[in-house]
Amino acid sequence: MLIRLISCILLTHFSVVMADTLDVAKIHKASISLTSHLGILEDKDQTLTFEEIQKERVQFKTNLPAIEAINLSYTASAFWLRFNFDNSSNESIEKVIEINQSLLENVDFYWQTQGKTIKTIHTGYAHPFQNRAYKTRVFAFPLMLKPHSQNVIYIRVASPNAMNIPVRLWNLEEFQIKDRNAHVFQGVYFGILFAIAIFSLAMAMVLKELDYVIYVCIIFSFAMA
C-alpha cells in the first residue's frame, strides 16, 4: 500500500513536470505563443537572485491562459519567467524567443542545459544596445538546442512602464523574415515623414507662413515618438 502511494505521488509529480515541458521537435508552426507554457514568479521586493529562484521551495505559477501576452499593468515588482524546452530529435534545432515589447527597462536572460548555465544576457532599454543577443528593436534570444537535450530558460523582467509581456517562440528563418519586414515598414514610414517634413519646410520658407513651421514640428514629434 505504501509503495503504491509513493508511486502515485511520483507519477503525479512527473506529470506536472512534463506538462510544463515543450518539445521543440514537435512544433511545426513558424511561431507559437509561450504564455500557456511558462511558469511565472513575482518578486515584490526585486531582491531574488538567479540562484534563489532555482531552489525547490520556490513555486512558479503555471497553467496560465492561452493569451498572446501577460498584462501585469504598472507594478514595482520584478517577474521571473521560466520555460522548459526539450529537443527529442537527433538534430540540433534553432529557435528564437521573442519578447515583442521594447519598453522594458531590464530583461535578464539565463539559459541552462543539462543542469549547467551556458548563457547569460542582461539587456533592456536601460542597457547598451550592444548587449542584445539579436540586434533589433524588440528583445530576441537565439537558441541552438542540441539533440536529446533538456533546457531551462529563465527571464527576469522589471520596468517602471506598463508590464506587458508578449512572448513567442519562433523558427529562426521565419523570425528573420519577420524582422526584415518590420525594418522595411519602418523605413517606408520614416521616409514618408521625412518627405512631408522637407515639403512643409520648403513651403514655410517660400510662403513665410508660421503654420508650416508648426506642421514640421508636429511631424518631427511623430517621428521621435
PDB file of C-alpha atoms in Angstrom, residues 70-183:
ATOM      1  CA  ILE A  70       0.870  38.651 -19.996  1.00  0.00           C
ATOM      2  CA  ASN A  71      -0.526  42.040 -18.938  1.00  0.00           C
ATOM      3  CA  LEU A  72       0.688  42.944 -15.440  1.00  0.00           C
ATOM      4  CA  SER A  73      -0.006  46.677 -15.755  1.00  0.00           C
ATOM      5  CA  TYR A  74       2.124  49.063 -13.644  1.00  0.00           C
ATOM      6  CA  THR A  75       3.951  47.347 -10.812  1.00  0.00           C
ATOM      7  CA  ALA A  76       7.037  47.780  -8.635  1.00  0.00           C
ATOM      8  CA  SER A  77       7.614  44.020  -8.694  1.00  0.00           C
ATOM      9  CA  ALA A  78      10.028  42.095 -10.857  1.00  0.00           C
ATOM     10  CA  PHE A  79       8.795  38.918 -12.550  1.00  0.00           C
ATOM     11  CA  TRP A  80      10.697  35.751 -13.343  1.00  0.00           C
ATOM     12  CA  LEU A  81       9.572  33.647 -16.303  1.00  0.00           C
ATOM     13  CA  ARG A  82      10.623  30.011 -16.662  1.00  0.00           C
ATOM     14  CA  PHE A  83      10.450  27.818 -19.775  1.00  0.00           C
ATOM     15  CA  ASN A  84      11.348  24.124 -20.099  1.00  0.00           C
ATOM     16  CA  PHE A  85      12.406  23.068 -23.600  1.00  0.00           C
ATOM     17  CA  ASP A  86      13.347  19.569 -24.743  1.00  0.00           C
ATOM     18  CA  ASN A  87      14.728  18.528 -28.091  1.00  0.00           C
ATOM     19  CA  SER A  88      13.839  14.874 -28.628  1.00  0.00           C
ATOM     20  CA  SER A  89      15.169  14.787 -32.205  1.00  0.00           C
ATOM     21  CA  ASN A  90      18.564  13.622 -33.471  1.00  0.00           C
ATOM     22  CA  GLU A  91      19.440  17.059 -34.855  1.00  0.00           C
ATOM     23  CA  SER A  92      20.103  20.498 -33.397  1.00  0.00           C
ATOM     24  CA  ILE A  93      17.167  22.904 -33.702  1.00  0.00           C
ATOM     25  CA  GLU A  94      17.449  26.680 -33.924  1.00  0.00           C
ATOM     26  CA  LYS A  95      14.748  28.752 -32.265  1.00  0.00           C
ATOM     27  CA  VAL A  96      14.290  32.351 -31.151  1.00  0.00           C
ATOM     28  CA  ILE A  97      12.462  33.550 -28.045  1.00  0.00           C
ATOM     29  CA  GLU A  98      10.928  36.953 -28.785  1.00  0.00           C
ATOM     30  CA  ILE A  99       9.517  39.489 -26.329  1.00  0.00           C
ATOM     31  CA  ASN A 100       7.781  41.943 -28.653  1.00  0.00           C
ATOM     32  CA  GLN A 101       7.789  44.869 -26.235  1.00  0.00           C
ATOM     33  CA  SER A 102      10.547  47.471 -26.484  1.00  0.00           C
ATOM     34  CA  LEU A 103       9.562  49.448 -23.353  1.00  0.00           C
ATOM     35  CA  LEU A 104      11.048  47.087 -20.776  1.00  0.00           C
ATOM     36  CA  GLU A 105      13.818  48.572 -18.658  1.00  0.00           C
ATOM     37  CA  ASN A 106      15.548  45.360 -17.540  1.00  0.00           C
ATOM     38  CA  VAL A 107      15.377  41.972 -19.249  1.00  0.00           C
ATOM     39  CA  ASP A 108      17.771  39.346 -17.876  1.00  0.00           C
ATOM     40  CA  PHE A 109      18.137  36.066 -19.776  1.00  0.00           C
ATOM     41  CA  TYR A 110      19.567  32.823 -18.358  1.00  0.00           C
ATOM     42  CA  TRP A 111      19.923  29.586 -20.312  1.00  0.00           C
ATOM     43  CA  GLN A 112      20.646  26.245 -18.672  1.00  0.00           C
ATOM     44  CA  THR A 113      21.159  22.966 -20.490  1.00  0.00           C
ATOM     45  CA  GLN A 114      21.722  19.626 -18.802  1.00  0.00           C
ATOM     46  CA  GLY A 115      21.797  21.499 -15.482  1.00  0.00           C
ATOM     47  CA  LYS A 116      24.620  23.909 -16.457  1.00  0.00           C
ATOM     48  CA  THR A 117      24.227  27.637 -17.175  1.00  0.00           C
ATOM     49  CA  ILE A 118      25.643  28.232 -20.658  1.00  0.00           C
ATOM     50  CA  LYS A 119      24.482  31.760 -21.459  1.00  0.00           C
ATOM     51  CA  THR A 120      23.563  34.908 -19.534  1.00  0.00           C
ATOM     52  CA  ILE A 121      22.377  38.160 -21.149  1.00  0.00           C
ATOM     53  CA  HIS A 122      21.481  41.421 -19.397  1.00  0.00           C
ATOM     54  CA  THR A 123      19.523  43.738 -21.659  1.00  0.00           C
ATOM     55  CA  GLY A 124      16.543  46.141 -21.709  1.00  0.00           C
ATOM     56  CA  TYR A 125      16.300  49.778 -22.746  1.00  0.00           C
ATOM     57  CA  ALA A 126      18.389  50.777 -19.696  1.00  0.00           C
ATOM     58  CA  HIS A 127      21.328  48.761 -21.066  1.00  0.00           C
ATOM     59  CA  PRO A 128      23.554  49.386 -24.121  1.00  0.00           C
ATOM     60  CA  PHE A 129      22.142  48.214 -27.440  1.00  0.00           C
ATOM     61  CA  GLN A 130      25.275  46.104 -27.916  1.00  0.00           C
ATOM     62  CA  ASN A 131      24.090  43.847 -25.077  1.00  0.00           C
ATOM     63  CA  ARG A 132      21.265  42.489 -27.202  1.00  0.00           C
ATOM     64  CA  ALA A 133      21.742  38.958 -28.465  1.00  0.00           C
ATOM     65  CA  TYR A 134      19.820  39.839 -31.614  1.00  0.00           C
ATOM     66  CA  LYS A 135      20.295  43.407 -32.857  1.00  0.00           C
ATOM     67  CA  THR A 136      16.679  44.505 -33.258  1.00  0.00           C
ATOM     68  CA  ARG A 137      14.291  46.882 -31.517  1.00  0.00           C
ATOM     69  CA  VAL A 138      12.491  44.074 -29.659  1.00  0.00           C
ATOM     70  CA  PHE A 139      14.137  41.598 -27.319  1.00  0.00           C
ATOM     71  CA  ALA A 140      15.080  38.346 -29.048  1.00  0.00           C
ATOM     72  CA  PHE A 141      17.200  35.469 -27.772  1.00  0.00           C
ATOM     73  CA  PRO A 142      18.506  32.873 -30.271  1.00  0.00           C
ATOM     74  CA  LEU A 143      18.656  29.258 -29.101  1.00  0.00           C
ATOM     75  CA  MET A 144      20.616  26.341 -30.528  1.00  0.00           C
ATOM     76  CA  LEU A 145      19.019  23.326 -28.867  1.00  0.00           C
ATOM     77  CA  LYS A 146      21.225  20.250 -29.083  1.00  0.00           C
ATOM     78  CA  PRO A 147      19.843  16.770 -29.872  1.00  0.00           C
ATOM     79  CA  HIS A 148      18.204  14.994 -26.932  1.00  0.00           C
ATOM     80  CA  SER A 149      18.855  17.937 -24.610  1.00  0.00           C
ATOM     81  CA  GLN A 150      16.835  19.339 -21.736  1.00  0.00           C
ATOM     82  CA  ASN A 151      16.915  23.122 -21.469  1.00  0.00           C
ATOM     83  CA  VAL A 152      15.570  25.578 -18.926  1.00  0.00           C
ATOM     84  CA  ILE A 153      15.253  29.275 -19.745  1.00  0.00           C
ATOM     85  CA  TYR A 154      14.756  31.946 -17.086  1.00  0.00           C
ATOM     86  CA  ILE A 155      13.895  35.544 -17.965  1.00  0.00           C
ATOM     87  CA  ARG A 156      13.660  38.279 -15.335  1.00  0.00           C
ATOM     88  CA  VAL A 157      11.659  41.377 -16.311  1.00  0.00           C
ATOM     89  CA  ALA A 158      11.436  44.640 -14.357  1.00  0.00           C
ATOM     90  CA  SER A 159      10.272  48.018 -15.633  1.00  0.00           C
ATOM     91  CA  PRO A 160       8.572  51.230 -14.442  1.00  0.00           C
ATOM     92  CA  ASN A 161       6.420  51.151 -17.591  1.00  0.00           C
ATOM     93  CA  ALA A 162       3.323  49.047 -18.068  1.00  0.00           C
ATOM     94  CA  MET A 163       4.403  45.416 -17.823  1.00  0.00           C
ATOM     95  CA  ASN A 164       3.004  43.890 -20.994  1.00  0.00           C
ATOM     96  CA  ILE A 165       4.965  40.775 -21.963  1.00  0.00           C
ATOM     97  CA  PRO A 166       4.129  39.055 -25.273  1.00  0.00           C
ATOM     98  CA  VAL A 167       6.440  36.009 -25.517  1.00  0.00           C
ATOM     99  CA  ARG A 168       6.690  33.881 -28.660  1.00  0.00           C
ATOM    100  CA  LEU A 169       8.919  31.053 -29.853  1.00  0.00           C
ATOM    101  CA  TRP A 170       9.985  31.389 -33.495  1.00  0.00           C
ATOM    102  CA  ASN A 171      11.787  29.316 -36.080  1.00  0.00           C
ATOM    103  CA  LEU A 172      14.969  31.245 -36.845  1.00  0.00           C
ATOM    104  CA  GLU A 173      14.308  31.784 -40.564  1.00  0.00           C
ATOM    105  CA  GLU A 174      10.720  32.956 -40.069  1.00  0.00           C
ATOM    106  CA  PHE A 175      11.819  35.350 -37.334  1.00  0.00           C
ATOM    107  CA  GLN A 176      14.497  36.851 -39.591  1.00  0.00           C
ATOM    108  CA  ILE A 177      11.934  37.365 -42.374  1.00  0.00           C
ATOM    109  CA  LYS A 178       9.501  38.975 -39.943  1.00  0.00           C
ATOM    110  CA  ASP A 179      12.254  41.217 -38.561  1.00  0.00           C
ATOM    111  CA  ARG A 180      13.355  42.329 -42.042  1.00  0.00           C
ATOM    112  CA  ASN A 181       9.752  43.139 -42.978  1.00  0.00           C
ATOM    113  CA  ALA A 182       9.407  45.241 -39.821  1.00  0.00           C
ATOM    114  CA  HIS A 183      12.551  47.182 -40.760  1.00  0.00           C
TER     115      HIS A 183
END
